[in-house]
CSV table of N, CA and C in Angstrom, one decimal:
chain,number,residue,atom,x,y,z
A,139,UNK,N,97.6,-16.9,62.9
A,139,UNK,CA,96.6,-16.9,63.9
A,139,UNK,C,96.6,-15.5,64.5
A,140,UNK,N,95.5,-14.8,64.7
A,140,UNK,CA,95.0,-13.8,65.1
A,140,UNK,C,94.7,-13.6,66.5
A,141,UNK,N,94.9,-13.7,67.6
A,141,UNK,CA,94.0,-13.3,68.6
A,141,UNK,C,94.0,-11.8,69.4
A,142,UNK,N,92.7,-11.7,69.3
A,142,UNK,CA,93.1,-9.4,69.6
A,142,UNK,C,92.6,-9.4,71.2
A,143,UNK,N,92.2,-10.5,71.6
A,143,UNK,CA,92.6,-10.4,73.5
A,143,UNK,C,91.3,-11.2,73.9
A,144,UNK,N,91.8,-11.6,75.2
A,144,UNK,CA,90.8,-12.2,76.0
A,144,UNK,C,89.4,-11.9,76.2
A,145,UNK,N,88.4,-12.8,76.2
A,145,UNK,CA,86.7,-12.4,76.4
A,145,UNK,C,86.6,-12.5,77.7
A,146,UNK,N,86.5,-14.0,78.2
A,146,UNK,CA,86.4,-14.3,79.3
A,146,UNK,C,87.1,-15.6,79.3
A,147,UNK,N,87.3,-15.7,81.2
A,147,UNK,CA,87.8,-17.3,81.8
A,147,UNK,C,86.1,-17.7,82.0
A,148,UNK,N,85.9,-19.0,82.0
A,148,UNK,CA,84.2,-19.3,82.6
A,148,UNK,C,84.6,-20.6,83.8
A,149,UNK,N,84.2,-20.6,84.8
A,149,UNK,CA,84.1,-21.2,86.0
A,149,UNK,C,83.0,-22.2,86.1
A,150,UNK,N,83.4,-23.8,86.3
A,150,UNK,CA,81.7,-24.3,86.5
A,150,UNK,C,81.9,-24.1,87.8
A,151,UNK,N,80.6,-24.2,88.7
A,151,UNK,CA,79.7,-24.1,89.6
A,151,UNK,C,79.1,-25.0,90.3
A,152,UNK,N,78.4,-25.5,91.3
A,152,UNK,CA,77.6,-26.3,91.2
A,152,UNK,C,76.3,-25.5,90.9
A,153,UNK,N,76.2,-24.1,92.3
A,153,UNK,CA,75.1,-23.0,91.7
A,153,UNK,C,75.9,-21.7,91.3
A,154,UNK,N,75.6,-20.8,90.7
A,154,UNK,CA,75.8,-19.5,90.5
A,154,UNK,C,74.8,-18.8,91.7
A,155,UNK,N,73.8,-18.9,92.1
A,155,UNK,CA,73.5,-17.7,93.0
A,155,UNK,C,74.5,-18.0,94.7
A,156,UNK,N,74.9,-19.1,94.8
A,156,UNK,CA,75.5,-19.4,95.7
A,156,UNK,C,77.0,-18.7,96.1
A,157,UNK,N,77.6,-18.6,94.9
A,157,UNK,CA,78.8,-17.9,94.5
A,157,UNK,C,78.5,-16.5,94.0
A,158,UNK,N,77.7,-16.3,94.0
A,158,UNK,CA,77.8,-15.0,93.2
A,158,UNK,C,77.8,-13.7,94.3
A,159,UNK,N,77.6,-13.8,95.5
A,159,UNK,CA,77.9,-12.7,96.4
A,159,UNK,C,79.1,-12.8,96.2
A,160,UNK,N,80.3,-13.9,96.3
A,160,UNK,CA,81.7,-13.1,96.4
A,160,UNK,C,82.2,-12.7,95.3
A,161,UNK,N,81.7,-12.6,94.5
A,161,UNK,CA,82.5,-11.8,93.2
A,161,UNK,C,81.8,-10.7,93.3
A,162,UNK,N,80.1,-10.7,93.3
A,162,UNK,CA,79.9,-9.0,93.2
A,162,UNK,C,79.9,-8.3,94.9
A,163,UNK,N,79.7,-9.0,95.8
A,163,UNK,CA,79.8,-8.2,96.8
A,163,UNK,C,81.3,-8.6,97.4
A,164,UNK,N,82.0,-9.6,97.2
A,164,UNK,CA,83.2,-9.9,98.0
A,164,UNK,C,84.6,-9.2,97.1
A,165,UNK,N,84.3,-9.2,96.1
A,165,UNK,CA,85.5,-8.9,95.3
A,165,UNK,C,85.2,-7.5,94.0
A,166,UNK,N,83.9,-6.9,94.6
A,166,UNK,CA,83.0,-5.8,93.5
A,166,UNK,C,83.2,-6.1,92.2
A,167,UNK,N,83.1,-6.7,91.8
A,167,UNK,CA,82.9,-7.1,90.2
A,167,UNK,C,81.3,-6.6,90.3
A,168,UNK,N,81.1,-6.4,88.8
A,168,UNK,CA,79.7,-6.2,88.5
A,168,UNK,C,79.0,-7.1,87.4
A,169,UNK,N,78.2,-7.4,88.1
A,169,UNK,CA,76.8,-8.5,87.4
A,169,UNK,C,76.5,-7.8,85.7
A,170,UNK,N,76.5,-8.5,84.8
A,170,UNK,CA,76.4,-8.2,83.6
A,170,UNK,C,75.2,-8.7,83.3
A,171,UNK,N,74.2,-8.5,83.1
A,171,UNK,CA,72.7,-9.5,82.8
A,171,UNK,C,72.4,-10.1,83.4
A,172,UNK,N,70.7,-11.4,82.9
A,172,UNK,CA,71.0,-11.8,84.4
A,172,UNK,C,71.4,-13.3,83.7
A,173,UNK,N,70.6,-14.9,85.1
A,173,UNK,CA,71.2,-15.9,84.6
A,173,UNK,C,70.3,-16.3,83.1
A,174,UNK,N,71.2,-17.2,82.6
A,174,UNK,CA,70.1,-17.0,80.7
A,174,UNK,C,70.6,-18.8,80.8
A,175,UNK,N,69.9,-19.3,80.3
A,175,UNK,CA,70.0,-21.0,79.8
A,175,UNK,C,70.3,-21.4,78.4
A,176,UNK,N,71.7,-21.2,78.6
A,176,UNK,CA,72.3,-21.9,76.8
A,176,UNK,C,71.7,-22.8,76.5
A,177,UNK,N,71.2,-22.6,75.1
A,177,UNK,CA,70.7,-23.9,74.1
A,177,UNK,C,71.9,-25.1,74.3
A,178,UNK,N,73.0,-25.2,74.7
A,178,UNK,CA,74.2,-26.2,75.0
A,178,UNK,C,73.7,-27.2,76.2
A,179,UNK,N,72.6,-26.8,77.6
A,179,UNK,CA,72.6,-27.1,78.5
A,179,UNK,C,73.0,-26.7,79.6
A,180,UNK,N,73.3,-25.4,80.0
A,180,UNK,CA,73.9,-25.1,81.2
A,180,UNK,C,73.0,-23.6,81.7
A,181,UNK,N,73.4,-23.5,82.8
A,181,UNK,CA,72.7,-22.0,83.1
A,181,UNK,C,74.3,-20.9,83.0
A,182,UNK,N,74.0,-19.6,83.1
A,182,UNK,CA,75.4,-18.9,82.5
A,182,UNK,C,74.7,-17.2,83.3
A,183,UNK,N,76.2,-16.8,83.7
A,183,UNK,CA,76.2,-15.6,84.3
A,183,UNK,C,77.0,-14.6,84.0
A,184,UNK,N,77.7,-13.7,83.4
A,184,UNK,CA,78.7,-13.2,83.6
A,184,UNK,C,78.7,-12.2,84.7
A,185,UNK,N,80.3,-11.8,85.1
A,185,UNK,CA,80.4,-10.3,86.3
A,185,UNK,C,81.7,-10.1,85.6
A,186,UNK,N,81.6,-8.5,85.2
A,186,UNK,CA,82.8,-7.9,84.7
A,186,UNK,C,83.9,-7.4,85.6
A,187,UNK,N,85.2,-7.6,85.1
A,187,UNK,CA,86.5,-7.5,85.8
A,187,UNK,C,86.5,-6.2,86.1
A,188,UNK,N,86.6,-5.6,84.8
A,188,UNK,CA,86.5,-3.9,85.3
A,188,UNK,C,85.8,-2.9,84.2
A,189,UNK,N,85.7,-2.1,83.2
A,189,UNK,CA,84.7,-1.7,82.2
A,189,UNK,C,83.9,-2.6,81.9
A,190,UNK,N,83.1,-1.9,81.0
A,190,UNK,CA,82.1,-2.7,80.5
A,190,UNK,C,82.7,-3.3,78.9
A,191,UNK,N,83.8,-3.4,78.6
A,191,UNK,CA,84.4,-3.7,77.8
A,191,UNK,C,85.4,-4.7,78.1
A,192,UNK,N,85.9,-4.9,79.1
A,192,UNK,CA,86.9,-5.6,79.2
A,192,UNK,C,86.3,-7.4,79.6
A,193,UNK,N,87.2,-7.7,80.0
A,193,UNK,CA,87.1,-9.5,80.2
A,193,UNK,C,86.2,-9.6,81.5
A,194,UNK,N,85.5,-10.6,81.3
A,194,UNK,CA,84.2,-11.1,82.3
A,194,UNK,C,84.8,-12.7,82.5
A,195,UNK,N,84.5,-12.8,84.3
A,195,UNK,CA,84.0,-14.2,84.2
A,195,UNK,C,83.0,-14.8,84.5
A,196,UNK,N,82.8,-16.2,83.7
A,196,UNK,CA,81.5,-16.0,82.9
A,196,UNK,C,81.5,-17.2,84.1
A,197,UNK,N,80.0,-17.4,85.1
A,197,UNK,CA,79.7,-18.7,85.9
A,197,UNK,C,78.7,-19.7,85.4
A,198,UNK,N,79.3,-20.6,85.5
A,198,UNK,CA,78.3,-21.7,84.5
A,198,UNK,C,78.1,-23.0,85.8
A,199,UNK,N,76.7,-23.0,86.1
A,199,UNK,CA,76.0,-24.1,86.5
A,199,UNK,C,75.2,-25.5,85.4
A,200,UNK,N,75.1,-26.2,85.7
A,200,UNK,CA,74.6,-27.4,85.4
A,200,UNK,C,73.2,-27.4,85.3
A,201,UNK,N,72.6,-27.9,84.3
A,201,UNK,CA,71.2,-27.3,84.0
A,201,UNK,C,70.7,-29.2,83.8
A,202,UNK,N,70.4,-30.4,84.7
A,202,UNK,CA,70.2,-31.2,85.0
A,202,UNK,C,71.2,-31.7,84.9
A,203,UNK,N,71.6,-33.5,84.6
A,203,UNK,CA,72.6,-34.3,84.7
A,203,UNK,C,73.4,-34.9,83.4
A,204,UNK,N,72.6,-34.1,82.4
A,204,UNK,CA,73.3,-34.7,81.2
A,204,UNK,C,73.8,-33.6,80.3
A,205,UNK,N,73.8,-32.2,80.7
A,205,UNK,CA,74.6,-31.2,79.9
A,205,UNK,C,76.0,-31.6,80.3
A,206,UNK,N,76.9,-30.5,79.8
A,206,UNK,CA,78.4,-30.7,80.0
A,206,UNK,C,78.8,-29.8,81.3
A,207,UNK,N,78.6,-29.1,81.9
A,207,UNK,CA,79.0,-28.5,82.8
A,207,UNK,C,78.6,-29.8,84.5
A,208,UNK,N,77.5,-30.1,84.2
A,208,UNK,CA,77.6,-31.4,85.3
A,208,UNK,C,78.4,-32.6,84.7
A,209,UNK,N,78.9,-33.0,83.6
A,209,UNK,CA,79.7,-34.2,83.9
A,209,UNK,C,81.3,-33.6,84.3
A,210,UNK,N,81.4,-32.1,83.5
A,210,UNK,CA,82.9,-31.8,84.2
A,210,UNK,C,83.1,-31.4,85.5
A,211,UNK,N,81.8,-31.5,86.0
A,211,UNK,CA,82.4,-31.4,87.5
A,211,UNK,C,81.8,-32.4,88.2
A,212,UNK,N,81.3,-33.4,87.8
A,212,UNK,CA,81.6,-34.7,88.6
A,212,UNK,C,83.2,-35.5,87.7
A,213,UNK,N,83.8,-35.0,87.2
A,213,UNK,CA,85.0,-35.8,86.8
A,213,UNK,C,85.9,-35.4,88.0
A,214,UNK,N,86.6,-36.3,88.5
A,214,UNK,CA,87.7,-36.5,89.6
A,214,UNK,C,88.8,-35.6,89.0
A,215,UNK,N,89.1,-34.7,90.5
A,215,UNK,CA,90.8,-33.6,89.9
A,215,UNK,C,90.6,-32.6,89.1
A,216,UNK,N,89.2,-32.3,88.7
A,216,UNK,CA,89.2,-31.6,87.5
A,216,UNK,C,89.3,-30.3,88.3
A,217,UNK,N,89.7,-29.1,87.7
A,217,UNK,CA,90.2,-27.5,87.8
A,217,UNK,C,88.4,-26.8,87.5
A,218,UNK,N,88.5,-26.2,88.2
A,218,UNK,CA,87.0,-26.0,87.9
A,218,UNK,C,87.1,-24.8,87.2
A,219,UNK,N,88.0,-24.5,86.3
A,219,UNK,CA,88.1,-23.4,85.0
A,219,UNK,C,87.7,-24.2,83.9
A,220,UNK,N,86.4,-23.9,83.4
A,220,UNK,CA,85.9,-24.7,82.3
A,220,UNK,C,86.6,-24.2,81.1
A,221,UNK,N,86.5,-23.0,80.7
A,221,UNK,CA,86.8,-22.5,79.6
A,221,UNK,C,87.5,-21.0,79.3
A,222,UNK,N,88.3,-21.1,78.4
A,222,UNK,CA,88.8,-19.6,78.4
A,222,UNK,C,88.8,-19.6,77.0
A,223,UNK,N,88.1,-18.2,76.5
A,223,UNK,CA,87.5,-17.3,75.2
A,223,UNK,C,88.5,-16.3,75.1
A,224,UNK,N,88.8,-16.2,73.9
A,224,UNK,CA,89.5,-16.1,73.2
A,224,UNK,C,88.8,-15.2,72.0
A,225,UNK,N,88.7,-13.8,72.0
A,225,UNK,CA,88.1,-14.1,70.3
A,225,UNK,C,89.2,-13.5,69.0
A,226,UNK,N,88.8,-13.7,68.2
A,226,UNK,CA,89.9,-13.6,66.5
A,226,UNK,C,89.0,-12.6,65.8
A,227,UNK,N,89.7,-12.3,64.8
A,227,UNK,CA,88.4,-11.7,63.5
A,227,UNK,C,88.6,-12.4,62.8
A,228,UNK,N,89.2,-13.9,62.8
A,228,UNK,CA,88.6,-15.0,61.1
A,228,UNK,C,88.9,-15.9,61.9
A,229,UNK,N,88.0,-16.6,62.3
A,229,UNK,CA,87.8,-17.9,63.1
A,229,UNK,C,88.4,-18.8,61.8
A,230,UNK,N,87.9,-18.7,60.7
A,230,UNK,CA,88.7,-20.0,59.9
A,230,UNK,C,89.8,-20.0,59.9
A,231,UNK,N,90.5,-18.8,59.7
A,231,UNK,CA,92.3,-18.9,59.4
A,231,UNK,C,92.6,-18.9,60.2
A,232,UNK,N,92.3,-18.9,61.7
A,232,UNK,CA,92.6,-19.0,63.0
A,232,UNK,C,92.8,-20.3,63.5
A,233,UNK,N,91.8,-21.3,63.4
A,233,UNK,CA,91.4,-23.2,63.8
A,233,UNK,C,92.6,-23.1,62.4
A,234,UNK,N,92.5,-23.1,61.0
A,234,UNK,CA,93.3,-23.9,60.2
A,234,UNK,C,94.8,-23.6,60.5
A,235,UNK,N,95.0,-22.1,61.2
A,235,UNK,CA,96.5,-22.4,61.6
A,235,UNK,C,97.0,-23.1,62.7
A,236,UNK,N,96.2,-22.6,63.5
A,236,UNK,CA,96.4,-23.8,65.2
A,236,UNK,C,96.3,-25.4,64.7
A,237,UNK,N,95.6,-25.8,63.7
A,237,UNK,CA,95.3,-27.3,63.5
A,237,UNK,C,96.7,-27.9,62.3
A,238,UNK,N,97.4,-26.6,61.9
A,238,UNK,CA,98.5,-27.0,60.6
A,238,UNK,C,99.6,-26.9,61.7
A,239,UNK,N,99.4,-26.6,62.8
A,239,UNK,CA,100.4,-26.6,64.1
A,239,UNK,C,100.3,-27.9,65.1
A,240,UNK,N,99.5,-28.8,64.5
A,240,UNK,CA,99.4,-30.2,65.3
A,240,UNK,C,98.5,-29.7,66.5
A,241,UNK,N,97.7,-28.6,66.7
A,241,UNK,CA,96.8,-28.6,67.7
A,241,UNK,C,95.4,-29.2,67.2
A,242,UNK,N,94.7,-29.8,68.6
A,242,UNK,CA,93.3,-30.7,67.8
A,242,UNK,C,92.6,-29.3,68.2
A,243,UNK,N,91.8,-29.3,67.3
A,243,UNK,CA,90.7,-28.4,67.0
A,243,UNK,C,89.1,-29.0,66.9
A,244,UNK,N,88.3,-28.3,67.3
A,244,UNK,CA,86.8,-28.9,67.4
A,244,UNK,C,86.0,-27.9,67.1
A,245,UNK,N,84.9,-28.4,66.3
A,245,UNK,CA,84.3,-27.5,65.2
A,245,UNK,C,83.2,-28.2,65.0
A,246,UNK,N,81.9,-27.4,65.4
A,246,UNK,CA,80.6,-28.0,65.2
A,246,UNK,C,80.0,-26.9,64.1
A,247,UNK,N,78.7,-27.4,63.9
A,247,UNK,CA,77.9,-26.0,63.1
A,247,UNK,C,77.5,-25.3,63.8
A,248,UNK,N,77.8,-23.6,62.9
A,248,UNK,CA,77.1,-23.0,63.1
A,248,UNK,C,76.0,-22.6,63.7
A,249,UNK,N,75.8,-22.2,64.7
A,249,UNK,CA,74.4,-21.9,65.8
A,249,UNK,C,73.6,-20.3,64.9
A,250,UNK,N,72.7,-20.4,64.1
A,250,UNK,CA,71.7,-19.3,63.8
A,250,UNK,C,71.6,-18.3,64.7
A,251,UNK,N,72.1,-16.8,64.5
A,251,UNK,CA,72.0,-16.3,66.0
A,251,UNK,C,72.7,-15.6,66.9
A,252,UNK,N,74.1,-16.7,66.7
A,252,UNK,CA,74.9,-17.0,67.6
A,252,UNK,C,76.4,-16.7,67.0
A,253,UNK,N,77.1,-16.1,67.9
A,253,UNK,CA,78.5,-16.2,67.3
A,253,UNK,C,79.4,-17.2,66.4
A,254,UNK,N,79.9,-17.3,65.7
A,254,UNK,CA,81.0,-18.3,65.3
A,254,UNK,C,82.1,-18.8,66.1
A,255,UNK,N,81.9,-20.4,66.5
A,255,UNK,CA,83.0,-20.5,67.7
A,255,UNK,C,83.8,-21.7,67.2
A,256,UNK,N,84.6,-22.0,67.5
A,256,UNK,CA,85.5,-23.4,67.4
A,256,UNK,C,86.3,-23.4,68.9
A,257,UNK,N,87.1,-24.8,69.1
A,257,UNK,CA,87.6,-24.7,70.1
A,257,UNK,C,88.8,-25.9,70.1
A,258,UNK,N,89.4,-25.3,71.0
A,258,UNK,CA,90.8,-26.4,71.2
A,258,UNK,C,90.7,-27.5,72.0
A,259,UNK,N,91.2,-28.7,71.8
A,259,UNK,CA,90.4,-29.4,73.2
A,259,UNK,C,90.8,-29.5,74.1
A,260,UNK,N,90.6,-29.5,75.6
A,260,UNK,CA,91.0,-30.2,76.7
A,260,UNK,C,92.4,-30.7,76.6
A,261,UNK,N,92.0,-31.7,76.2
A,261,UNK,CA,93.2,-32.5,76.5
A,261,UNK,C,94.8,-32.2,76.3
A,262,UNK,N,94.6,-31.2,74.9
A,262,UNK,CA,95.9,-30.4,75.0
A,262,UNK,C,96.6,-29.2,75.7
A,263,UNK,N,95.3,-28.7,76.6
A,263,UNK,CA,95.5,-27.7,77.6
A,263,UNK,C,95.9,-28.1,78.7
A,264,UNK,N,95.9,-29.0,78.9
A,264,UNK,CA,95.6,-29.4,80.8
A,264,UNK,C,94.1,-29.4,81.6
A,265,UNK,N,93.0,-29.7,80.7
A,265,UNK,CA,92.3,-29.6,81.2
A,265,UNK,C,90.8,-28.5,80.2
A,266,UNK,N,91.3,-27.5,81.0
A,266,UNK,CA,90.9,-26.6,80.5
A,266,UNK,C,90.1,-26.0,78.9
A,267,UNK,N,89.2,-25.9,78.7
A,267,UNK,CA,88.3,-25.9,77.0
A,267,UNK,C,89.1,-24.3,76.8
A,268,UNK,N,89.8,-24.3,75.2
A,268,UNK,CA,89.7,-22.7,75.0
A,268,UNK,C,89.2,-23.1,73.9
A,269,UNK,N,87.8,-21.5,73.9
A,269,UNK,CA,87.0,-21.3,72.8
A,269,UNK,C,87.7,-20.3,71.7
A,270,UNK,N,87.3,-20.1,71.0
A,270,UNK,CA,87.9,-19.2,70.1
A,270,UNK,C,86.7,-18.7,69.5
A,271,UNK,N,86.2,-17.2,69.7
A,271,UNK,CA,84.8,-16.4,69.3
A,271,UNK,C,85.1,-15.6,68.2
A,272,UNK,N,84.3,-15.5,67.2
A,272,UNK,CA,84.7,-14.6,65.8
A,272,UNK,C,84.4,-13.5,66.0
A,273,UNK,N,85.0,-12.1,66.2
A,273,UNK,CA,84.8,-11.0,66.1
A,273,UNK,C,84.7,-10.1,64.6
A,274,UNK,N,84.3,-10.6,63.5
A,274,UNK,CA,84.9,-9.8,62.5
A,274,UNK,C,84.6,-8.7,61.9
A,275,UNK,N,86.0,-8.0,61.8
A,275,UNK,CA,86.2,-6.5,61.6
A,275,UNK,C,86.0,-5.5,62.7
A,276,UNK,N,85.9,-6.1,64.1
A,276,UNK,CA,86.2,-5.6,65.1
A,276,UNK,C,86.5,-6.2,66.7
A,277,UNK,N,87.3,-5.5,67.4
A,277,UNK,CA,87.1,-5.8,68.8
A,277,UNK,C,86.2,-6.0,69.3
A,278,UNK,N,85.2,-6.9,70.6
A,278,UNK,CA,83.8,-6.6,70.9
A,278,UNK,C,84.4,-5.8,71.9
């Protein structure tokens, strides 16, 4: 297993514009784009830690009542760190060694477009989704 360093933690929200002064005016982080609406269901922000290169966290609101960012935050106790990104340069030999390690792995198709992702699940984190993003043949 390969991992060449952190992307981002992602935070759900109820809103992002509601929070979003204390990261960029309370804590100077800087706004990366603006909000964009995942084909998944959610609305999504990033504000970078520090370069424009380095790890961002990414704010994810609820884009009505049946995406996933509104049922993990109507679940009771939940940590409101949705997800931490991770990316590899071979997402396959990355999931097949975590999964030959007794970790469960989750693996949908392909998105046209879109990065290659797989992910670990919850339940064996404490909670927590880590994604795992294909970078290949380089750092992003």
């Amino acid at each position: 297993m390969t991992f060449t360093r952190l992307a981002c933690a992602s935070i759900a929200v109820p809103s992002i514009d509601a929070v979003l002064p204390v990261y960029t005016e309370g804590l100077r982080m800087r706004v990366h784009g603006p909000v964009r609406t995942s084909q998944r269901g959610y609305g999504l922000r990033w504000v970078e830690l520090g370069d424009e290169n380095g790890p961002m966290i990414e704010l994810m609101e609820p884009v009505g009542e049946a995406g996933p960012v509104h049922r993990f935050l109507e679940r009771p106790g939940s940590s409101r760190i949705y997800q931490i990104r991770f990316y590899t340069d071979d997402l396959d030999h990355t999931l097949t060694g975590a999964a030959g390690r007794g970790v469960r792995v989750v693996r949908g198709p392909d998105v046209e477009g879109e990065p290659r992702l797989g992910f670990i699940h919850p339940g064996q984190t404490g909670g927590a989704l880590i994604e795992v993003m294909e970078t290949p043949g380089e750092t992003p």
